[in-house]
Short mmCIF file of C-alpha atoms and ligand atoms in Angstrom, two decimals:
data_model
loop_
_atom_site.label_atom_id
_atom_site.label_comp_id
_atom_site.label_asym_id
_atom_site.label_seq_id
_atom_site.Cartn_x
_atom_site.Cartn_y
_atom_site.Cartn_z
CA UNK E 1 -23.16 17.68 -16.84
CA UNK E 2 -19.59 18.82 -15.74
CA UNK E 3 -18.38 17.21 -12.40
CA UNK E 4 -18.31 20.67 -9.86
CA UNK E 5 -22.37 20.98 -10.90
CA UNK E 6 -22.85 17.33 -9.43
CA UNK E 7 -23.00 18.13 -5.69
CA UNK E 8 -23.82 15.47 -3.60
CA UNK E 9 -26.36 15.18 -0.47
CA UNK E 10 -24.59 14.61 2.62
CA UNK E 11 -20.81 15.57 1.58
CA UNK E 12 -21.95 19.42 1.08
CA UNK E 13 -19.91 21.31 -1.46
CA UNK E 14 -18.33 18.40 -2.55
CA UNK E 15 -17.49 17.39 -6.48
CA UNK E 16 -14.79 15.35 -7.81
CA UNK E 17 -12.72 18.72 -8.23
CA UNK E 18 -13.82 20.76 -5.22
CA UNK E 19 -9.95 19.98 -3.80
CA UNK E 20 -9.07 22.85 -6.15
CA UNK E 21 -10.67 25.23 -3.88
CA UNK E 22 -8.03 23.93 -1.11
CA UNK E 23 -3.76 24.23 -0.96
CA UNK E 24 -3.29 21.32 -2.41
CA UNK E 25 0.43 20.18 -1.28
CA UNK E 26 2.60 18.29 -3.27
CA UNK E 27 1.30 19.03 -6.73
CA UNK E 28 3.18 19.61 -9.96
CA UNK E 29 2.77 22.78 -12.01
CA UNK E 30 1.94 22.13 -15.55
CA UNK E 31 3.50 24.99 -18.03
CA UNK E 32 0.37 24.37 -20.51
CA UNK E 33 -2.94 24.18 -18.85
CA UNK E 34 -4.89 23.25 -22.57
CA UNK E 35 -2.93 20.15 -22.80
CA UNK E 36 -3.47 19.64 -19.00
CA UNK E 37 -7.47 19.61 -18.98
CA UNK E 38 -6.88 17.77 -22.52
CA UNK E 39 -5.40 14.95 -20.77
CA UNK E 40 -7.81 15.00 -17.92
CA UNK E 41 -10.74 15.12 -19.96
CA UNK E 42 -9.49 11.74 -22.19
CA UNK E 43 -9.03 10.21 -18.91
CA UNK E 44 -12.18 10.83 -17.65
CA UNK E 45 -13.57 9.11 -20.51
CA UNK E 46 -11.71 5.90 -20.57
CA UNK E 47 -13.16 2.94 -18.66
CA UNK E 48 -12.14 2.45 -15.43
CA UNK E 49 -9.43 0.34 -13.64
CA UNK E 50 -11.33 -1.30 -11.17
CA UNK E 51 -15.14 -2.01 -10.57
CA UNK E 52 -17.18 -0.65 -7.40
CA UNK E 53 -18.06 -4.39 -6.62
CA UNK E 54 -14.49 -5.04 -6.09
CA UNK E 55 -14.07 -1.55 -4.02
CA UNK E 56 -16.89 -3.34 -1.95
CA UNK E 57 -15.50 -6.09 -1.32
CA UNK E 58 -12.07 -4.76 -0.22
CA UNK E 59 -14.18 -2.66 2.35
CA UNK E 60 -16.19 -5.82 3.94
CA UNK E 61 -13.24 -7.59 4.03
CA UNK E 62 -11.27 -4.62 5.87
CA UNK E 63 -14.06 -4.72 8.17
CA UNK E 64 -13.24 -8.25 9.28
CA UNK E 65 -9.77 -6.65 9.66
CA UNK E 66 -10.94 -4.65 12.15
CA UNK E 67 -12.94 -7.19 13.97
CA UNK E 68 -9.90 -9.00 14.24
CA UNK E 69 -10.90 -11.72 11.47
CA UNK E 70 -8.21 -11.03 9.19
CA UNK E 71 -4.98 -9.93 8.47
CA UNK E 72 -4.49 -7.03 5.92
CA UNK E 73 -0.81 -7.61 3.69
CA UNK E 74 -0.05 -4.32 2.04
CA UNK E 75 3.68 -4.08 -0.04
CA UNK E 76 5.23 -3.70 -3.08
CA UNK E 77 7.49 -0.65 -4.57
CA UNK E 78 7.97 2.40 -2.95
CA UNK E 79 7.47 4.17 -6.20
CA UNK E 80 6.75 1.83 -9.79
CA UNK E 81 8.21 2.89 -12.78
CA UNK E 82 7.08 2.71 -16.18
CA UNK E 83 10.61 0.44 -17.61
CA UNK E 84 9.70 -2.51 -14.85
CA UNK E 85 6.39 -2.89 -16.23
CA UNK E 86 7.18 -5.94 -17.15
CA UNK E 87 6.11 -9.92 -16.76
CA UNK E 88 8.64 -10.66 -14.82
CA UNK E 89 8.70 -7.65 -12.47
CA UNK E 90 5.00 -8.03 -11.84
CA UNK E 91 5.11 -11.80 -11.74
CA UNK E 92 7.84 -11.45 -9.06
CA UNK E 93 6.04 -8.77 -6.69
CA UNK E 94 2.57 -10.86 -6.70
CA UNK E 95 4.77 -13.83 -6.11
CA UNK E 96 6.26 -12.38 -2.91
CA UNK E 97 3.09 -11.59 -1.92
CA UNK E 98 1.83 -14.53 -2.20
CA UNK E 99 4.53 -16.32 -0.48
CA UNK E 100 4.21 -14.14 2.52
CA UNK E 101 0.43 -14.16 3.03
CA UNK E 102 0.80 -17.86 3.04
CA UNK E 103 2.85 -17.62 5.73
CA UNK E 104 0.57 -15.19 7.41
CA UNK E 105 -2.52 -17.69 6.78
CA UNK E 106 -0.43 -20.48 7.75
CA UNK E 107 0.77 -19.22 11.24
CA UNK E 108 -1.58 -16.55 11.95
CA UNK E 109 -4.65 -19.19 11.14
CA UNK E 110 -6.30 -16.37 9.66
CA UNK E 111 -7.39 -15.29 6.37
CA UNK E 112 -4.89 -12.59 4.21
CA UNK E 113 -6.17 -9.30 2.66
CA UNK E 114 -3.71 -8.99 -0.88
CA UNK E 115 -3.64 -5.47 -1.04
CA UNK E 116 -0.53 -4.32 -3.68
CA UNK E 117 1.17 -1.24 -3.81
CA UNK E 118 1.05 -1.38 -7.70
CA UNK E 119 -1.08 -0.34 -10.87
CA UNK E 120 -0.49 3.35 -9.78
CA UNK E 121 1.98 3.84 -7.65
CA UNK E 122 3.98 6.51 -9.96
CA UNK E 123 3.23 9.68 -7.84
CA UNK E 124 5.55 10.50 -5.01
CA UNK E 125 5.68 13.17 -2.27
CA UNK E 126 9.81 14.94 -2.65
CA UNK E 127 10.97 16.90 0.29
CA UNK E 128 12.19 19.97 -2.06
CA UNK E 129 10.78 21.35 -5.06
CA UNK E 130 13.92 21.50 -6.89
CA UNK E 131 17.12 19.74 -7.30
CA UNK E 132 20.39 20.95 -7.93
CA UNK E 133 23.37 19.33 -9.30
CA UNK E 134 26.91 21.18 -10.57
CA UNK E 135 25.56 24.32 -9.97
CA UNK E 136 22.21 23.29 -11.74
CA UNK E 137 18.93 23.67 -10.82
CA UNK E 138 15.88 21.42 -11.94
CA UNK E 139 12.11 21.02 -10.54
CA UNK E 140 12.49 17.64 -8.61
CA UNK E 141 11.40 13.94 -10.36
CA UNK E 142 7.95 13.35 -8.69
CA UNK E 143 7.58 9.80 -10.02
CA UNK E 144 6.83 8.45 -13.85
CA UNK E 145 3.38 9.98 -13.75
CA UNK E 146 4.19 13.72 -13.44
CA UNK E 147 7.79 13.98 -15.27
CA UNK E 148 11.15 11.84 -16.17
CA UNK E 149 13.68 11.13 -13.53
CA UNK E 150 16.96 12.26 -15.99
CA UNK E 151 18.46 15.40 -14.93
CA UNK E 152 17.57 17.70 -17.81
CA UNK E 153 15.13 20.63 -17.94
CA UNK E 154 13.24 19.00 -20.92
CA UNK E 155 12.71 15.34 -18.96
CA UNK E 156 12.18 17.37 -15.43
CA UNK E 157 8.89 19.94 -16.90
CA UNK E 158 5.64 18.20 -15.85
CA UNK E 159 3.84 16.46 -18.76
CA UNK E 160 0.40 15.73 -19.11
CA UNK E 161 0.65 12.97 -21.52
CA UNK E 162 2.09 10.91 -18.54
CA UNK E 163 -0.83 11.01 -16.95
CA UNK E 164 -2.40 8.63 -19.83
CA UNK E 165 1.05 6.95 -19.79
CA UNK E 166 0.34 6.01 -15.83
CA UNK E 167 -2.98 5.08 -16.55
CA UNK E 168 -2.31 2.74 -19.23
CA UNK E 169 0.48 1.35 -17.51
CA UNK E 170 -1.44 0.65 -14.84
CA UNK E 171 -4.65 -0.98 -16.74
CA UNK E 172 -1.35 -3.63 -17.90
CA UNK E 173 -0.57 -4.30 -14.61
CA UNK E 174 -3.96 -4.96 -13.32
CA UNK E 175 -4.90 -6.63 -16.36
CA UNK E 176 -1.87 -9.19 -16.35
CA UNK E 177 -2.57 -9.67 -12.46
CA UNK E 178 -6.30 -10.94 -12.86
CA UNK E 179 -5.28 -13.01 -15.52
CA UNK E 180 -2.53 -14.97 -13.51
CA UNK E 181 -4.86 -15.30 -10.70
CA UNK E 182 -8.04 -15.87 -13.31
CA UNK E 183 -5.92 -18.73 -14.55
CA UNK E 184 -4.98 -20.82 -11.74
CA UNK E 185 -1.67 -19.05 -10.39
CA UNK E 186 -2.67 -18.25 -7.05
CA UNK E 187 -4.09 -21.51 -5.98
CA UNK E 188 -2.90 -23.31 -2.80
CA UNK E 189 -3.04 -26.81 -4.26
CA UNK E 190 0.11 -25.22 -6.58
CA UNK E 191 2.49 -23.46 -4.34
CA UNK E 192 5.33 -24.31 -6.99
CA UNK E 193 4.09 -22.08 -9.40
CA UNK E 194 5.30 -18.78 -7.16
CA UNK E 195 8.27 -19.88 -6.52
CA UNK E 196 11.07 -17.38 -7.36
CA UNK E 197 14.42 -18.99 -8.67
CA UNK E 198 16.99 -18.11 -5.96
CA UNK E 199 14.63 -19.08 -3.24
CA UNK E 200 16.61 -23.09 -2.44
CA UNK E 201 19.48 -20.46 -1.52
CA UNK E 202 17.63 -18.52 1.62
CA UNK E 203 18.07 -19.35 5.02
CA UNK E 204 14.59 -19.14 5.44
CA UNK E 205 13.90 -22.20 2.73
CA UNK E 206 13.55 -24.86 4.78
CA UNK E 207 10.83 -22.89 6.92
CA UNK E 208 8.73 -21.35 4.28
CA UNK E 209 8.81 -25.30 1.96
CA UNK E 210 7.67 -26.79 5.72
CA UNK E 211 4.79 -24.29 5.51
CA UNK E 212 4.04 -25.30 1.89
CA UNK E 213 4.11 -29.05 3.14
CA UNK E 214 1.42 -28.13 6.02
CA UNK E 215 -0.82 -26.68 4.23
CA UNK E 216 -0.47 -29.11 1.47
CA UNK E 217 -1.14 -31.83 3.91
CA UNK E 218 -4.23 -30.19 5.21
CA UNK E 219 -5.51 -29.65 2.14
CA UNK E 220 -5.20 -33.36 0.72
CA UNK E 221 -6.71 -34.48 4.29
CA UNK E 222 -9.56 -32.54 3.74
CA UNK E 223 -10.43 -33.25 0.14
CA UNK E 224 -10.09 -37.36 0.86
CA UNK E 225 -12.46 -36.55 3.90
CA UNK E 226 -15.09 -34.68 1.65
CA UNK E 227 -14.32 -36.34 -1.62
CA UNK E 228 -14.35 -32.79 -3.25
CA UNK E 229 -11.53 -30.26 -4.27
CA UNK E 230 -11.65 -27.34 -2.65
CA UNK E 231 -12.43 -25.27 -5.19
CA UNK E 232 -12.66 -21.69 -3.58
CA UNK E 233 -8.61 -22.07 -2.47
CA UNK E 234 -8.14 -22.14 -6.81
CA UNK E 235 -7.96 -18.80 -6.82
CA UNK E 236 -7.17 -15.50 -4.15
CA UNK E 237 -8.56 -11.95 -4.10
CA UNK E 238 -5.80 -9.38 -5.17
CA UNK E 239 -6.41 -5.49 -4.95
CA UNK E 240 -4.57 -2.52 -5.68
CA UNK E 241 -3.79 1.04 -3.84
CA UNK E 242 -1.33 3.51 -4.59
CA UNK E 243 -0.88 7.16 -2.69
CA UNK E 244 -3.31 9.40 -3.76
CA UNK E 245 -1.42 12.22 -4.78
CA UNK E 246 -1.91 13.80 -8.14
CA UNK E 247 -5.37 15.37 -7.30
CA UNK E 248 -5.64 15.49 -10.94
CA UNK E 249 -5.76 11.93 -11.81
CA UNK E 250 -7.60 10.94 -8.74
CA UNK E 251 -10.38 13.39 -9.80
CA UNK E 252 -9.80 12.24 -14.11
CA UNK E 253 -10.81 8.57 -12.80
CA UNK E 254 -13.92 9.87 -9.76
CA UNK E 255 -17.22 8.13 -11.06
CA UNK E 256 -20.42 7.61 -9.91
CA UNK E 257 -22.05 3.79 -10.82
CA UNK E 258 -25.15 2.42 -11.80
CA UNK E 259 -27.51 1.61 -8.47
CA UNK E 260 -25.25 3.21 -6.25
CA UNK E 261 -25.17 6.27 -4.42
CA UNK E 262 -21.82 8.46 -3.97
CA UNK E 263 -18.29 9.03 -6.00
CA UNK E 264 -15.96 6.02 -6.61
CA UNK E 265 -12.48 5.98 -7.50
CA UNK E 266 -12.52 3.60 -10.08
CA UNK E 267 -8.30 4.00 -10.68
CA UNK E 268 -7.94 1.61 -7.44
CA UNK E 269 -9.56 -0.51 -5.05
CA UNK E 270 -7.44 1.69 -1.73
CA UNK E 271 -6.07 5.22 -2.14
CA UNK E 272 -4.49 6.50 0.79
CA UNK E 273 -3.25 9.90 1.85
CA UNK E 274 0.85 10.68 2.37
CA UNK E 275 2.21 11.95 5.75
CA UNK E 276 2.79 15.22 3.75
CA UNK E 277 -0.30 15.95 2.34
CA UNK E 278 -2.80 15.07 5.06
CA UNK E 279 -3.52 18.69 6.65
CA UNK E 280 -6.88 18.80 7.87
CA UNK E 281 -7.93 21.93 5.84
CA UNK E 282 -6.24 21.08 2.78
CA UNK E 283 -6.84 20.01 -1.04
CA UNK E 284 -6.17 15.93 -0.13
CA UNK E 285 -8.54 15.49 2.98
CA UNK E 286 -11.34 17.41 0.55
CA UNK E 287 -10.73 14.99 -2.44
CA UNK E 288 -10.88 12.41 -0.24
CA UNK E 289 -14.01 12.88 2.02
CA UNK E 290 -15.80 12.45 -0.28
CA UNK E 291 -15.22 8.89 -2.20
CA UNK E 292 -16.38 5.93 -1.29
CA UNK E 293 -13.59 3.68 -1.63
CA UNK E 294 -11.65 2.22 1.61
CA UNK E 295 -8.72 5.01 1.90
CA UNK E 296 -5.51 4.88 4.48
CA UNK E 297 -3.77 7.97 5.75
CA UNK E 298 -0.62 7.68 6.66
CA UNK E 299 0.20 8.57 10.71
CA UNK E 300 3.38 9.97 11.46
CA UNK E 301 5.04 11.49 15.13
CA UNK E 302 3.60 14.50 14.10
CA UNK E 303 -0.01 14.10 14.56
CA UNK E 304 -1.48 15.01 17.75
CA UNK E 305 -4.81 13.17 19.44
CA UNK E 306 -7.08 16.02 18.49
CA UNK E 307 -5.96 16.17 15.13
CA UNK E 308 -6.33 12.26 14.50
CA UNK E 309 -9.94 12.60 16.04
CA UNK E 310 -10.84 15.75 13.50
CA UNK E 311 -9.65 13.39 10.51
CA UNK E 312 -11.10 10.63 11.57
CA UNK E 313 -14.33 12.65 11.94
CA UNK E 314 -14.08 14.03 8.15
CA UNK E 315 -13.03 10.88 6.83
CA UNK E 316 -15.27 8.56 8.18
CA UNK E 317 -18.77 10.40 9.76
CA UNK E 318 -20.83 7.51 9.86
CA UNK E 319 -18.17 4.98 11.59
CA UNK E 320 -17.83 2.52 9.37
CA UNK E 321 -15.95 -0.35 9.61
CA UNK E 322 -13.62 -0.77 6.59
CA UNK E 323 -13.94 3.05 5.42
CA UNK E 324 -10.12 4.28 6.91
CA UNK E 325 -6.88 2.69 8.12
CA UNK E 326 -4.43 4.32 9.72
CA UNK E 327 -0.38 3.36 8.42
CA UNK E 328 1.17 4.37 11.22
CA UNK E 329 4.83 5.16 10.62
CA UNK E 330 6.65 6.65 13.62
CA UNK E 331 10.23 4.75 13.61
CA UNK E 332 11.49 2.35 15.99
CA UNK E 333 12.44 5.12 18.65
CA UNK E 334 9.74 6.62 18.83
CA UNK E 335 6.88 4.74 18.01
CA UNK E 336 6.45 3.94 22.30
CA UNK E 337 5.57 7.08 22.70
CA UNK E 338 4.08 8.50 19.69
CA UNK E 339 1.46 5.46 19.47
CA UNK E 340 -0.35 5.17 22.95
CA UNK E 341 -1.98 8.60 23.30
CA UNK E 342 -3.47 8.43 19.68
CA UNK E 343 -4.57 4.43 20.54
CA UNK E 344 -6.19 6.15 23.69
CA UNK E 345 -7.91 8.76 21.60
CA UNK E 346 -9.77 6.63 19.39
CA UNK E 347 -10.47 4.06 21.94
CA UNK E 348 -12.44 6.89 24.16
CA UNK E 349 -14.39 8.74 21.50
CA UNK E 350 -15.22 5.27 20.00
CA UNK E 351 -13.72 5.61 16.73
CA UNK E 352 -13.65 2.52 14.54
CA UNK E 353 -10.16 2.33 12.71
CA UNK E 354 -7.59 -0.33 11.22
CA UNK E 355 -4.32 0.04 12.82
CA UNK E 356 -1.73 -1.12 10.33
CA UNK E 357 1.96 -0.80 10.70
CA UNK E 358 4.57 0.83 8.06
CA UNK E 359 8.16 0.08 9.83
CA UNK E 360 9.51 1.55 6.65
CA UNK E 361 9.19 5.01 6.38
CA UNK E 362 9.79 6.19 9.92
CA UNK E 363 13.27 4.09 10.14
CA UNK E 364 14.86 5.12 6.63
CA UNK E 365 18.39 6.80 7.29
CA UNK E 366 21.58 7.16 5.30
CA UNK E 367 25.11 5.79 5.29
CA UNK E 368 28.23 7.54 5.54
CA UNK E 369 28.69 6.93 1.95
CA UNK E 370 25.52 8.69 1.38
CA UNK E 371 22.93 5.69 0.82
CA UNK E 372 19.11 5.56 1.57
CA UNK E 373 18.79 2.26 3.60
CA UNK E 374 16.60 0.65 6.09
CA UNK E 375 17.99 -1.36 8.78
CA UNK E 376 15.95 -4.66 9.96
CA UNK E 377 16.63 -4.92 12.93
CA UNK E 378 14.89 -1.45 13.21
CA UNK E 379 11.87 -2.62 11.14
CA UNK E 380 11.36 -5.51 13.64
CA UNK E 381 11.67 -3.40 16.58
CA UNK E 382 9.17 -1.23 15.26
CA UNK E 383 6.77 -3.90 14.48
CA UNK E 384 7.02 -5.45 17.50
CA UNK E 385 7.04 -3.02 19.63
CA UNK E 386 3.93 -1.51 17.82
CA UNK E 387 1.78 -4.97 17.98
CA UNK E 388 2.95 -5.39 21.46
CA UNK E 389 1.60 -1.45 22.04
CA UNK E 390 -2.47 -1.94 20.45
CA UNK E 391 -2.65 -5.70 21.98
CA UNK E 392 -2.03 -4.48 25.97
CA UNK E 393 -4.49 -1.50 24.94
CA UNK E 394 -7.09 -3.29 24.19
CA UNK E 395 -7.24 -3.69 20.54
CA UNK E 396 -4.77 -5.18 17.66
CA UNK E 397 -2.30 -4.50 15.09
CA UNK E 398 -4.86 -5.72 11.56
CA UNK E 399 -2.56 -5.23 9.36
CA UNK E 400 1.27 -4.25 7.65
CA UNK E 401 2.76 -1.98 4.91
CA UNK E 402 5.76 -3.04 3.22
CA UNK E 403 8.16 -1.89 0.53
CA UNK E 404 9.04 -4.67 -0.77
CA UNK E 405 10.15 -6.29 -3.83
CA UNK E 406 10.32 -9.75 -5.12
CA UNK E 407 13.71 -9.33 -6.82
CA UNK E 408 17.14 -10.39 -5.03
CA UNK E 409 18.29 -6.63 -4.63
CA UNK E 410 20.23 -5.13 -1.46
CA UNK E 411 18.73 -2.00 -0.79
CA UNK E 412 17.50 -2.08 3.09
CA UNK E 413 20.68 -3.81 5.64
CA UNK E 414 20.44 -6.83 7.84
CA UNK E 415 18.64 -9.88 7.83
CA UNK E 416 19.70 -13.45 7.45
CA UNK E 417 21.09 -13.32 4.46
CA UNK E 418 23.72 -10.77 6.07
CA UNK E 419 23.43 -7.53 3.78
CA UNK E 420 25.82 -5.18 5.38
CA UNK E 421 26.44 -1.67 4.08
CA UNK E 422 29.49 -2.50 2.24
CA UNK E 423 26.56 -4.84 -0.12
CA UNK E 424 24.69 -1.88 -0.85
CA UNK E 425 25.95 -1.14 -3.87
CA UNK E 426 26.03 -4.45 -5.61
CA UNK E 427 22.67 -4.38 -6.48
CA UNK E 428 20.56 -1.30 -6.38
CA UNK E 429 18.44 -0.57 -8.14
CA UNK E 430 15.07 1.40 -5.90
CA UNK E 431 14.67 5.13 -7.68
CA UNK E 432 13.53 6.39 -4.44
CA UNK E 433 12.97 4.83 -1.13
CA UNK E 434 14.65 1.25 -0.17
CA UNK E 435 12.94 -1.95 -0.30
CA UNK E 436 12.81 -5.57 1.35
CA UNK E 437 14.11 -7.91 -0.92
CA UNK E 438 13.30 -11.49 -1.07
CA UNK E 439 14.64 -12.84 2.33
CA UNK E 440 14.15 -9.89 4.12
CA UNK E 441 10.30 -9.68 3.08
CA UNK E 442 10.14 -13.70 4.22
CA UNK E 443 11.67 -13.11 7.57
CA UNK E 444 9.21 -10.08 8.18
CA UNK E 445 6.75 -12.64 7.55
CA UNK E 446 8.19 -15.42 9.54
CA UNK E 447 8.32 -12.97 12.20
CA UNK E 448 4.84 -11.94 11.94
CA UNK E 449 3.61 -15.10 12.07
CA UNK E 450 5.22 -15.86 15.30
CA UNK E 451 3.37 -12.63 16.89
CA UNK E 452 -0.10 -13.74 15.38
CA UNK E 453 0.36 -17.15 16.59
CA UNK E 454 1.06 -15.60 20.27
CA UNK E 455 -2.08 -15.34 22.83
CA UNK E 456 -3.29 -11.98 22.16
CA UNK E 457 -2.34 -9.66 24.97
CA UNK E 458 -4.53 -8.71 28.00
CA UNK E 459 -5.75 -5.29 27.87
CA UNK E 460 -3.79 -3.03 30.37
CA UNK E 461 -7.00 -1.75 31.85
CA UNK E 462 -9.64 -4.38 31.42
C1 PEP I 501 5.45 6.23 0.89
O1 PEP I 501 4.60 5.43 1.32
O2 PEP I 501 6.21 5.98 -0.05
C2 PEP I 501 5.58 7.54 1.57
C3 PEP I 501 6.07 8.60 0.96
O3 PEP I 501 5.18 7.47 2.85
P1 PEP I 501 4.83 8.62 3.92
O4 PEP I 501 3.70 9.41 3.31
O5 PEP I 501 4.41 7.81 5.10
O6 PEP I 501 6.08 9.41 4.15
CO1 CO I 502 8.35 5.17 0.22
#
């Protein structure tokens, strides 16, 4: 039966391709359609990334999220590339991770949703459609999964073939990730195993190994007063997400499962919707109503109350906790007064959401010399300033988005380490936006464990 005959009770005229009867922003267009639905069709067919148990799971545990029970962790590349899949690349992101949700766990005294920005992360949103360079003009690179960053018309035309590229590129990921933390890598009792090898040079050393040494304590106190190992601490729950973007390979991978009811996602345990592709009659909010899977949008000074009530309304009808996050990305300037009135709207029509922060994308700027950066002391001052914001209204921050990497690179400014502009250039290496490197991405943690560790804050009007 093709997908658009498969309607579904409840979600209307929905089908894993109804989008197409929407302006869908932010899409490619493919020169040859045969090869196109040729690619989407293989697709289809393969199995799938992730499992619907798994998507499950991610949801309960986002639910606890927003009952204040745990902490969601969300980072990794602003945009992966198929040349850094690699052991080491991935090895170093989950690594950082890792490191920083220990942290979290340690000073938050609360468990850590893993949720990685990787195994499909290779579509991204461009602010112009073409790019010109010496008089030249070329459609824009829109990430590894849609065409080739090099500035020539043959690597800039939109290729199907990369959508099978992305999708086995991301089934290596995924597959190398379950089988470092099948094996043993993620376990508590074996902090040395994630350690990256420039981390005895960071100022933030001596805190993070007197964190390891804690916990380590704790957990050799409480195995010689139980006489048992704690076994469940072996091993961590890791999921994916990427920005749901190419409407195409969102739909290619849209399943239903065995004794279940509704459409899955089965390419990753979170999609989420872009700042630029979130209009509330367009081809992204259709795809999207209609899944099952947890899903984030991405809030940005733009969106009014009334808007973020309609969304929230075709997003998530029945309520439920775990179904949608909101990354809020304003910018340190102006997240005081772009957050409150949208906190205020959901609190009085009763909307259950995850608030989770994204200091990144609202505080990226660029240098006299021309450089995309990301200053920390404006990524602190938004993340501050935005947990101080949801505590005195009544609820809490649940959770963070990061781009981050575990590699020693100087893309974003500041921090102990002292990255001034002058470093930018020594080392990097980001194809689009900036990330946290090493140090940075600790001292964000360090920093949000001191918040979680804080009282909560009274609500302003109990
Ligand atoms: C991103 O997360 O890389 C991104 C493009 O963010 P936003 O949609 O918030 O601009
Ligand atoms: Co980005």
């Amino acid at each position: 039966m093709s997908q658009t005959s498969q309607k579904v009770g409840g979600l209307g005229n929905w089908a894993p391709d109804s989008w197409k009867g929407h302006a869908a922003a932010q899409q490619p267009t493919y020169p040859d359609q045969v090869a196109l639905d040729g690619a989407i069709a293989e697709l289809g067919a393969l199995p799938p990334l992730v499992t619907s148990w798994e998507i499950h799971n991610l949801k309960a545990q986002l639910a606890e999220a927003v009952r204040g029970e745990r902490f969601l962790l969300q980072g990794g590349d602003c945009s992966e590339s198929f040349a850094d899949c690699d052991s080491d690349a991935i090895a170093s992101k989950l690594k950082i991770l890792l490191q920083m949700s220990l942290v979290l766990v340690q000073g938050g005294k609360k468990r850590v949703i893993r949720l990685g920005r990787f195994a499909g992360q290779y579509a991204k949103p461009r602010s112009a459609d073409a790019e010109t360079r010496n008089g030249v003009t070329l459609p824009t690179y829109r990430g590894d999964m849609i065409n080739r960053a090099g500035f020539t018309a043959a690597e800039r035309v939109p290729d199907p073939a990369l959508l099978l590229r992305a999708y086995e590129r991301s089934g290596l990921t995924i597959n190398f990730i379950r089988a470092l933390i099948e094996g043993g890598f993620a376990d508590l009792h074996h902090p040395e195993y994630w350690e990256l090898g420039f981390v005895a040079n960071s100022p933030h050393a001596a805190d993070y190994m007197r964190m390891v040494e804690t916990i380590g304590e704790s957990l050799r106190f409480m195995e010689t007063l139980t006489g048992q190992v704690m076994s469940d601490i072996n091993r961590v729950d890791f999921f994916t997400s990427h920005e749901g973007l190419l409407l195409h390979y969102e739909q290619a991978q849209t399943r239903r499962v065995p004794h279940r009811t509704g459409w899955y996602n089965l390419s990753t345990h979170f999609p989420w919707i872009g700042e630029r592709t979130r209009a509330l009659d367009g081809a992204h909010m259709e795809y999207f109503r209609g899944i099952a899977n947890p899903i984030g949008v991405k809030v940005g000074p733009a969106m009014t109350p009334d808007e973020l009530i309609d969304l929230t309304e075709m997003l998530n009808p029945e309520n439920e906790a775990g179904r949608l996050t909101l990354i809020h990305r304003f910018g340190a300037d102006k997240v005081e007064k772009a957050l409150p009135p949208l906190v205020e709207a959901i609190r009085r029509e009763g909307k259950t959401v995850l608030w989770c922060c994204d200091p990144m994308h609202g505080n990226t700027e660029t240098t006299r010399d021309g450089i995309k950066t990301r200053r920390l002391t404006n990524i602190m001052r938004e993340l501050e300033s935005s947990w101080r914001i949801l505590g005195e209204m009544g609820t809490h921050q649940g959770g963070v988005h990061f781009e981050l990497t575990g590699e020693n690179v100087t893309e974003c400014v500041g921090g102990a380490s002292g990255v001034t502009e002058a470093d930018l250039t020594r080392d990097y290496r980001t194809q689009l936006d900036p990330r946290l490197n090493y140090e940075q991405s600790m001292e964000l943690a360090l920093l949000l464990a001191r918040l979680m560790s804080q009282a909560p804050a009274k609500p302003a009007n109990p």
